[in-house]
Tab-separated table of C-alpha atoms in Angstrom:
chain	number	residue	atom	x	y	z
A	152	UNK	CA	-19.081	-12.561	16.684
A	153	UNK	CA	-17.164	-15.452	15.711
A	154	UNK	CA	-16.886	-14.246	12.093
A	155	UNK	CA	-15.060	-10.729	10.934
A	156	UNK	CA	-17.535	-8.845	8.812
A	157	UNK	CA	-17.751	-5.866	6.007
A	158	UNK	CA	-20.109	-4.892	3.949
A	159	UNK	CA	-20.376	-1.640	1.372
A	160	UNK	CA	-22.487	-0.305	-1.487
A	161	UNK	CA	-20.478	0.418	-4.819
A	162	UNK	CA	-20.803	1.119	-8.095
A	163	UNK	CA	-18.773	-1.436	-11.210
A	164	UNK	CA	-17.930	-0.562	-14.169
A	165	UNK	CA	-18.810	-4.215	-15.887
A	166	UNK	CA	-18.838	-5.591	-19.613
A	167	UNK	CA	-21.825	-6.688	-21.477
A	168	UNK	CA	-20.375	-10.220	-20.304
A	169	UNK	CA	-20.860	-9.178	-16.969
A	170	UNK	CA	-17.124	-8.880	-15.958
A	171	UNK	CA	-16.953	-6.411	-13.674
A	172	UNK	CA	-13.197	-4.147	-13.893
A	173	UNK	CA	-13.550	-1.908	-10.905
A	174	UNK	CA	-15.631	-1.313	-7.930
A	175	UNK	CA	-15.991	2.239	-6.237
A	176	UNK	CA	-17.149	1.712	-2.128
A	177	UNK	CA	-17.490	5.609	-0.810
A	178	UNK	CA	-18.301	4.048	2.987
A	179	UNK	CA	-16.870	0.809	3.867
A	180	UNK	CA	-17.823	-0.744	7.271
A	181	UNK	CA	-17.056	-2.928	9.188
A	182	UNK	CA	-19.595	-5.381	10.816
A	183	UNK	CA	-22.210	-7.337	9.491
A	184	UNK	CA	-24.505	-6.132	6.378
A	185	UNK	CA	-27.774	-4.520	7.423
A	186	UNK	CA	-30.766	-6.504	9.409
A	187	UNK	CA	-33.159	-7.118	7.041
A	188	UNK	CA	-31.457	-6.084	3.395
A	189	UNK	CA	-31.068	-8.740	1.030
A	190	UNK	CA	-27.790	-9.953	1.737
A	191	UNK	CA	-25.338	-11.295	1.327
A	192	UNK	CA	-23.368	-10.580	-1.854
A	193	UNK	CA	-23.544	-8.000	-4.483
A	194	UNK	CA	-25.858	-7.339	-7.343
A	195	UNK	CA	-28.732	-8.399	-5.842
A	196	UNK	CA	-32.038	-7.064	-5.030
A	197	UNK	CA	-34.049	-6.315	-2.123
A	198	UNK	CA	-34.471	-3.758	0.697
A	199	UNK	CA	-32.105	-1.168	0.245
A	200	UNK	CA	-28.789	-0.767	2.160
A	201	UNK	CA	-27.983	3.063	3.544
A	202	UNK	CA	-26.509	5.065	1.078
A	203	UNK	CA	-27.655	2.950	-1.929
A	204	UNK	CA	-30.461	6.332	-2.534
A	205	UNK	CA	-27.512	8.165	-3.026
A	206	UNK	CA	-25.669	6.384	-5.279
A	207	UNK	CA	-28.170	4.809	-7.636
A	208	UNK	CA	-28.591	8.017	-9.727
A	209	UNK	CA	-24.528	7.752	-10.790
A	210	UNK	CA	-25.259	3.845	-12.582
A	211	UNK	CA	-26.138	3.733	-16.044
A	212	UNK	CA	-24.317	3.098	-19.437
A	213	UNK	CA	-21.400	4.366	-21.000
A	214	UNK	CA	-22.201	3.354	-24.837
A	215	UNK	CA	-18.555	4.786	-25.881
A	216	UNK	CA	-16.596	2.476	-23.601
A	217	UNK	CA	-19.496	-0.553	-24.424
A	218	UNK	CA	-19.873	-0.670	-20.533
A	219	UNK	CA	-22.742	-0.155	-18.133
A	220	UNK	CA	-22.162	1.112	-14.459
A	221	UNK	CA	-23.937	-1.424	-12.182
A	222	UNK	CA	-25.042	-0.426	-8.497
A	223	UNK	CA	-23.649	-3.379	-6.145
A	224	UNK	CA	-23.646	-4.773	-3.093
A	225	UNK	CA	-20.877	-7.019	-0.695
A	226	UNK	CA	-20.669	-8.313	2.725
A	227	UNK	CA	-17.186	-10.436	3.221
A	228	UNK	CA	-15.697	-12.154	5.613
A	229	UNK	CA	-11.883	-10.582	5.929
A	230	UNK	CA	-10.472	-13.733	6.949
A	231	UNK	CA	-11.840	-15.622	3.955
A	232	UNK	CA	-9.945	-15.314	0.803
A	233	UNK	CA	-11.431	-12.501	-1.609
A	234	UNK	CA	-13.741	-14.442	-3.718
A	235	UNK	CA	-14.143	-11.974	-6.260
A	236	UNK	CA	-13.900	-8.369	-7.814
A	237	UNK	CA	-16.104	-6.916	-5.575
A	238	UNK	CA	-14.529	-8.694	-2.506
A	239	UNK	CA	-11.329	-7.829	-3.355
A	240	UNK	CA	-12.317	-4.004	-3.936
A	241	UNK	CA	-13.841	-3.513	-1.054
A	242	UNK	CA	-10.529	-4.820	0.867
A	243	UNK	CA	-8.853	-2.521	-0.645
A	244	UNK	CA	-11.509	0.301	0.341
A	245	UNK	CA	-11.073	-0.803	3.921
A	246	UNK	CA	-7.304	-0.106	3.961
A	247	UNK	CA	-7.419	2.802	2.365
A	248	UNK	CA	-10.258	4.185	4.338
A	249	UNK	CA	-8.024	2.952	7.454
A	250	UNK	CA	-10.785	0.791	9.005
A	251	UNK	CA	-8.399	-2.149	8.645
A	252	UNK	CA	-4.303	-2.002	9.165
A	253	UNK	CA	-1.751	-3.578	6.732
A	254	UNK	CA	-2.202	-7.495	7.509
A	255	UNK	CA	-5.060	-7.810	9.618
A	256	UNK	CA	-7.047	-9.360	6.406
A	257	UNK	CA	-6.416	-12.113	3.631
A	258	UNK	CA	-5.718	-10.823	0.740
A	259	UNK	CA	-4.606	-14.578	-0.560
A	260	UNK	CA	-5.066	-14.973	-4.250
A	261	UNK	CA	-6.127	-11.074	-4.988
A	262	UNK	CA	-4.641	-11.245	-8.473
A	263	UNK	CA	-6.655	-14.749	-9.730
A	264	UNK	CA	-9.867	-12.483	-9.280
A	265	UNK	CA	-9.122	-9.000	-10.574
A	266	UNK	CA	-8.915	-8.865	-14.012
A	267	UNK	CA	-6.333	-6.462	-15.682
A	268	UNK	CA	-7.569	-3.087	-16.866
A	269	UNK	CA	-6.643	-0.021	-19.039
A	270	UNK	CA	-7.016	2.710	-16.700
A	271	UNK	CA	-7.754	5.704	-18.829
A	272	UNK	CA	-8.879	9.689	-18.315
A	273	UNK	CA	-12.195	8.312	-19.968
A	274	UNK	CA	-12.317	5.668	-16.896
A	275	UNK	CA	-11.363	1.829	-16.962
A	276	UNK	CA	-11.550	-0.321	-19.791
A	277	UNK	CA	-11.199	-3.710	-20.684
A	278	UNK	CA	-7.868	-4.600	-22.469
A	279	UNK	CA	-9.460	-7.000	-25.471
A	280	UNK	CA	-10.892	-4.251	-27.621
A	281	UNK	CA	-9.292	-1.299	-26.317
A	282	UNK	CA	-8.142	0.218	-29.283
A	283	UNK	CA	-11.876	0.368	-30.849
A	284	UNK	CA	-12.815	2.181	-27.449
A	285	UNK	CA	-10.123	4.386	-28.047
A	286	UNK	CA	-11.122	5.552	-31.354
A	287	UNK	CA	-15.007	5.350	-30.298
A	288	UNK	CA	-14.136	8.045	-27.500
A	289	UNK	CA	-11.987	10.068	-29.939
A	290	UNK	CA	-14.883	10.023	-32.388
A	291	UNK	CA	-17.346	11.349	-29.416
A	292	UNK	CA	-15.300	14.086	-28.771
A	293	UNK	CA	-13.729	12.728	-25.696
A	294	UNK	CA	-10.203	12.351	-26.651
A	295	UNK	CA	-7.465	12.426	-26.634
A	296	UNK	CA	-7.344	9.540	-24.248
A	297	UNK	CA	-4.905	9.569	-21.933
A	298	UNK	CA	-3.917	5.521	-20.698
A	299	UNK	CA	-2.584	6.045	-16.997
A	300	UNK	CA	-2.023	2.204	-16.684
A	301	UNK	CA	-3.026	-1.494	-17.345
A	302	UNK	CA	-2.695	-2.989	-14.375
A	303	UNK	CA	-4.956	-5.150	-11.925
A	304	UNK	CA	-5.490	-2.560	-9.351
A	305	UNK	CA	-5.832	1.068	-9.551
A	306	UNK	CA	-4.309	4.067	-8.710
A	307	UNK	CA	-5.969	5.177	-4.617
A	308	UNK	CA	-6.593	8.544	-4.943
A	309	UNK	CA	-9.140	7.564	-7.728
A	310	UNK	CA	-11.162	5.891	-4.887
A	311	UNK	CA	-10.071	7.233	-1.952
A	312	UNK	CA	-8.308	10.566	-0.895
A	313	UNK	CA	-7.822	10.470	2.769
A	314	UNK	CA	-7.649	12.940	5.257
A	315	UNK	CA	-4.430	14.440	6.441
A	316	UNK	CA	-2.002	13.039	4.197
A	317	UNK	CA	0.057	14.479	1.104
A	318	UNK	CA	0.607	13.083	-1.926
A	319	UNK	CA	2.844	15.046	-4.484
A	320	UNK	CA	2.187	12.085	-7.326
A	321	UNK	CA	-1.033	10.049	-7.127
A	322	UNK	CA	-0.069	7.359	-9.847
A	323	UNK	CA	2.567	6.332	-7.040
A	324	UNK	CA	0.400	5.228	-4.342
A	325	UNK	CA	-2.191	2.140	-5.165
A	326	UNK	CA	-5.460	1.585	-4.134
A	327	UNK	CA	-5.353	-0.431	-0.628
A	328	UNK	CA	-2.176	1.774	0.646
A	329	UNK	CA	-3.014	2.595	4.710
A	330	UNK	CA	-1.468	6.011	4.723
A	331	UNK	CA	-2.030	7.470	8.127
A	332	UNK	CA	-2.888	11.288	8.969
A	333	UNK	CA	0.183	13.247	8.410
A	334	UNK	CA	1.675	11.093	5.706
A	335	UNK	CA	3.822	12.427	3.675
A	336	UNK	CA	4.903	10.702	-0.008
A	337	UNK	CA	7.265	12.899	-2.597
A	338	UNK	CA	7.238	12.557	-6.070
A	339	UNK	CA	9.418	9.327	-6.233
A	340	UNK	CA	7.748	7.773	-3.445
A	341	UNK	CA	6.093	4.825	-3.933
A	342	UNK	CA	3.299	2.939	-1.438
A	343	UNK	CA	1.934	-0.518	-2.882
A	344	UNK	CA	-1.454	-1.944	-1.400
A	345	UNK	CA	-1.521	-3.592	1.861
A	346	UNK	CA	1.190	-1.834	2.847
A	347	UNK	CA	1.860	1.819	4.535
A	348	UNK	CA	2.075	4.155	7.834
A	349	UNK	CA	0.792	4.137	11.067
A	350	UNK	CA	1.820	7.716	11.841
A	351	UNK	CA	3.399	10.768	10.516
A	352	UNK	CA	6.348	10.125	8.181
A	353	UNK	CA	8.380	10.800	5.227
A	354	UNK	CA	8.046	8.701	2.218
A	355	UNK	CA	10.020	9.562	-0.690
A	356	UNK	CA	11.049	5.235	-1.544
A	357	UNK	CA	9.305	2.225	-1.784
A	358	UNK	CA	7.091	0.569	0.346
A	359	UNK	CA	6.258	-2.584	-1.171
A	360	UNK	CA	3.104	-4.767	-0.243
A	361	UNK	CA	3.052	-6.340	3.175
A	362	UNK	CA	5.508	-3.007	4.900
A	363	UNK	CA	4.218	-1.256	7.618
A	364	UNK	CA	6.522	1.904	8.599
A	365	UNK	CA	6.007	3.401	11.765
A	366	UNK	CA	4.954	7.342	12.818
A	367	UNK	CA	8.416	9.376	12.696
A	368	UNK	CA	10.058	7.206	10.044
A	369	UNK	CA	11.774	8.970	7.304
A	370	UNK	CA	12.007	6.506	3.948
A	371	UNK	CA	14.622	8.583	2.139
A	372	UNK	CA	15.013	9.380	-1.827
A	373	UNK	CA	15.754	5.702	-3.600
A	374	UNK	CA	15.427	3.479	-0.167
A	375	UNK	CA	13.523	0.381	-0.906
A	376	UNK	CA	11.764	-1.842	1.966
A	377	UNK	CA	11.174	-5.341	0.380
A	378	UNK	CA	8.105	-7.068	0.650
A	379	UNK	CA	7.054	-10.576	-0.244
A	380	UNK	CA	5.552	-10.180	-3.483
A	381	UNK	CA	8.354	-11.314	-5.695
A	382	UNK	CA	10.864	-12.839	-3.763
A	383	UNK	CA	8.192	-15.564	-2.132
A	384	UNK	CA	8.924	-14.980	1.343
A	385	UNK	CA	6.638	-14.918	4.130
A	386	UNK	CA	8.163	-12.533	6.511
A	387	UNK	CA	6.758	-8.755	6.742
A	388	UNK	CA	9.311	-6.233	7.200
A	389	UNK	CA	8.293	-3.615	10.047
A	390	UNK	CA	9.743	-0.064	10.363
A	391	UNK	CA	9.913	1.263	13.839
A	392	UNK	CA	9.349	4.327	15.182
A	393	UNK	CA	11.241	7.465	14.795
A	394	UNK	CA	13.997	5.284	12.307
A	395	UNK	CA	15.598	6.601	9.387
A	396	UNK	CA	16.026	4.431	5.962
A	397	UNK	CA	18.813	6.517	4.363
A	398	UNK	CA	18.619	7.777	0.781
A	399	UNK	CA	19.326	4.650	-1.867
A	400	UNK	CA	19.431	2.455	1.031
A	401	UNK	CA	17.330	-0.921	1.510
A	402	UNK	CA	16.228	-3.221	4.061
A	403	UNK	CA	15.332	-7.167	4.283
A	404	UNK	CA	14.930	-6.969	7.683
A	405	UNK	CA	12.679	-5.277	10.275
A	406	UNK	CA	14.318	-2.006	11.856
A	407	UNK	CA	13.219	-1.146	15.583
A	408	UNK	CA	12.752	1.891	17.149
A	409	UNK	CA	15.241	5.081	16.869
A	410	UNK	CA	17.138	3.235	13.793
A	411	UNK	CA	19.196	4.701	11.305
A	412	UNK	CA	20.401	2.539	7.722
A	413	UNK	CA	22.887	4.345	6.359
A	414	UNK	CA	22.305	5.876	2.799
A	415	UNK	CA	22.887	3.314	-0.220
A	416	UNK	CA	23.542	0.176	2.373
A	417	UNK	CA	21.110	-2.322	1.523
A	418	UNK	CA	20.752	-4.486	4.516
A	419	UNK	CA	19.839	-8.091	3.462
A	420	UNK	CA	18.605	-10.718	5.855
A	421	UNK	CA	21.469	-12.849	5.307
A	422	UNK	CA	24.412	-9.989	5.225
A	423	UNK	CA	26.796	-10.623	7.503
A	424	UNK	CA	27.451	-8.077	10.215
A	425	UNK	CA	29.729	-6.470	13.018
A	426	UNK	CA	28.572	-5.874	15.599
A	427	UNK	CA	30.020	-3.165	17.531
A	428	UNK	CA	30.992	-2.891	21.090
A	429	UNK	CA	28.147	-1.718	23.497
A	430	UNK	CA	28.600	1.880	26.192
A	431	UNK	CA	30.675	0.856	28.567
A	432	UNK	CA	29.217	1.382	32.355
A	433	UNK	CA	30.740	4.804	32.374
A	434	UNK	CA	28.065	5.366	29.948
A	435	UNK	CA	30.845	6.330	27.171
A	436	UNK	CA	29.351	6.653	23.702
A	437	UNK	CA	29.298	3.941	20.934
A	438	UNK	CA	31.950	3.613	18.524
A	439	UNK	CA	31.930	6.626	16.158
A	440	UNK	CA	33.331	7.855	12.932
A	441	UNK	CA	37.108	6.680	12.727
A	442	UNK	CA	37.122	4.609	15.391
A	443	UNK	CA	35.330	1.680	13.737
A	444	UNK	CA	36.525	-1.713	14.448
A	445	UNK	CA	38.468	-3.924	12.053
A	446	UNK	CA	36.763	-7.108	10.952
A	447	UNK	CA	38.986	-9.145	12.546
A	448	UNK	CA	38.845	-6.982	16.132
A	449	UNK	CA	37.233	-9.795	17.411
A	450	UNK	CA	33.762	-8.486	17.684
A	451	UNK	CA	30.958	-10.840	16.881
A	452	UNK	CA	29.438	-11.459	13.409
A	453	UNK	CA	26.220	-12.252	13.162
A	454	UNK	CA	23.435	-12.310	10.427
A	455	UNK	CA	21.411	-9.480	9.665
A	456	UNK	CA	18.147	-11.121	10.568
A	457	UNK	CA	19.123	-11.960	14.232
A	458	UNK	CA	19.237	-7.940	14.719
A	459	UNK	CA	15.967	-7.801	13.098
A	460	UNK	CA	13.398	-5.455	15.061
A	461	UNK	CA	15.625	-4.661	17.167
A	462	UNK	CA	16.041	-1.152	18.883
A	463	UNK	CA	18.689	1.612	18.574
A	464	UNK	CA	21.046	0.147	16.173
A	465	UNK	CA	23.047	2.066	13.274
A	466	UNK	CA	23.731	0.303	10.264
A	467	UNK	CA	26.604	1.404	8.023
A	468	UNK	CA	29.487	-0.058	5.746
A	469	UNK	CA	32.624	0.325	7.077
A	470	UNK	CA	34.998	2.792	4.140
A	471	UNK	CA	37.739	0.922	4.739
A	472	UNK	CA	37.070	-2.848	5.023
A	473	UNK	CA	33.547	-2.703	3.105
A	474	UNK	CA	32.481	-4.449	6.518
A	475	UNK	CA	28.902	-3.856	7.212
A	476	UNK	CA	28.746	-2.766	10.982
A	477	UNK	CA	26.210	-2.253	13.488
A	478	UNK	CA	26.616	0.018	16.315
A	479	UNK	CA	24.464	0.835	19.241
A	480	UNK	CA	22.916	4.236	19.025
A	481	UNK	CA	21.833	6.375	22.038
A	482	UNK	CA	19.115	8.787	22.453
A	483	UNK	CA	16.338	9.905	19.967
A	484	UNK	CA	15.940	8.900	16.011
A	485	UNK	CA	14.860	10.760	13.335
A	486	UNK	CA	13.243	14.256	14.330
A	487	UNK	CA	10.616	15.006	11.339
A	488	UNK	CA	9.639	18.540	10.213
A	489	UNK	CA	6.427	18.794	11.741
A	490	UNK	CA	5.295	22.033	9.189
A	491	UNK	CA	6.269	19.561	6.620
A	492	UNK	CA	3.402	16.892	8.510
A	493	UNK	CA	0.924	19.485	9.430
A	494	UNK	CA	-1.506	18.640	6.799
């Protein structure tokens, strides 16, 4: 198949203008739209897709919020750009559902075609005209109305909850976060869409869009892993396996395998760095503790970036010189809890 298909049945919550501000997709697939449905696109009629029976009976109005919930239908192509609300939902369905990984589909332009909503205990709204919703749903008895957010895109565990993974505060983790089975995010961690785990780890910082953070990793309390939202680069920061992002600590570039940051060093692309003599044949252990070099030892400085994905490096600041250093690191990386994984 030359082209890379999905297709889903949802229900929108749309304005009498027809502007639709969510889109709920229980089961996403992948593939091409079902032979001999009306297809493609979405609010259209026809033969009816599987699982459309089943949903039909939850559409209808909501004459409190001045919004109707419409049954609809998409089939995309992932490496198109999303070409509207319902597109761009059901990419984020697919990542959270984990049929798709971080990257693997264009997301280019998300933002131009969701519109911003007040997400609310009542359900979304629109923004223009919020405030007589608000007192229409206080008047029917459904107040008081809670506002979670007003944002473009919506908290995931109001669309999807998947399997085998905790999450001690939902508001913290958006819709089209790939959290794989034995995730674990704390209270101040934070997992943006497109972005997320490929195996058990410890999130209690910030993934931001575009990060992918390996099974084994440990994102400690405060860490931050920058993505490419704000800052306009193009580069997508990776987090190997079994590496630990130490508490406070950030990263601009990709760690390897069996890493370790050390906590509150951010680690810019463009920091300039020791680097630390290797084990000698003897197989005598890296520099450690006291023994650090001084910066002008004669060891090599290089930029952070050409260590980038590299394995088996520590990265620390040196207390004495403020030198950041990297030394080679033997054996294992960070050893998670697995009855703290086991979920």
């Amino acid at each position: 198949m030359s082209e890379r298909l999905a297709w889903g049945i949802g229900l929108a919550w749309t304005t009498p203008a027809g502007q639709a501000l969510d889109w709920w997709c229980p089961e996403p697939r992948l593939g091409a739209a079902p032979a001999g449905a009306d297809r493609p696109g979405a609010d259209r009629p026809g033969a009816a897709w599987p699982g459309e029976a089943d949903l039909a009976p939850l559409a209808g109005p909501d004459p409190d919020r001045g919004l109707e919930r419409v049954l609809a239908r998409a089939e995309i192509d992932l490496d198109a750009p999303p070409g509207g609300v319902h597109d761009a939902y059901l990419r984020l369905h697919l990542l959270s559902h984990r049929l798709v990984k971080p990257n693997e589909l264009n997301l280019e332009g998300i933002f131009t075609v969701l519109p911003n909503v007040v997400w609310t205990s009542a359900g979304p709204c629109p923004v223009e005209g919020f405030e007589d919703i608000r007192r229409r749903l206080e008047l029917a008895g459904r107040g008081p109305v809670r506002v979670h957010a007003f944002d473009r895109i919506p908290a995931m565990a109001d669309y999807v909850v998947p399997s085998g993974v905790r999450v001690a505060d939902a508001s913290r983790v958006r819709l089209g976060a790939h959290l794989a089975p034995g995730t674990t995010v704390m209270h101040e961690g934070f997992v943006n869409f497109n972005a997320g785990t490929l195996g058990p780890t410890m999130i209690e910082g910030r993934i931001s869009q575009g990060v992918v953070v390996s099974g084994g990793s440990d994102v400690g309390g405060g860490a931050s892993i920058m993505g490419t939202l704000s800052g306009g680069g193009k580069v997508r920061i990776g987090v190997g396996p079994r590496s630990l992002v130490g508490a406070n600590a950030g990263i601009g570039i990709s760690l390897g395998a069996d890493c370790v940051v050390e906590a509150g060093l951010y680690l810019t692309a463009g920091a300039k760095v020791l680097v630390l003599p290797l084990p000698d044949a003897a197989g005598a252990p890296a520099v450690t503790g006291g023994g650090s070099a001084p910066a002008d030892s004669g060891a090599p400085v290089v930029k952070a970036a050409e260590l980038s994905g590299q394995d088996g490096w520590l990265f620390r600041r040196n207390s004495l010189s403020g030198a950041i250093e990297a030394v080679p690191r033997r054996g294992a990386g960070a050893a998670l809890r697995a009855d703290l994984h086991a979920h």
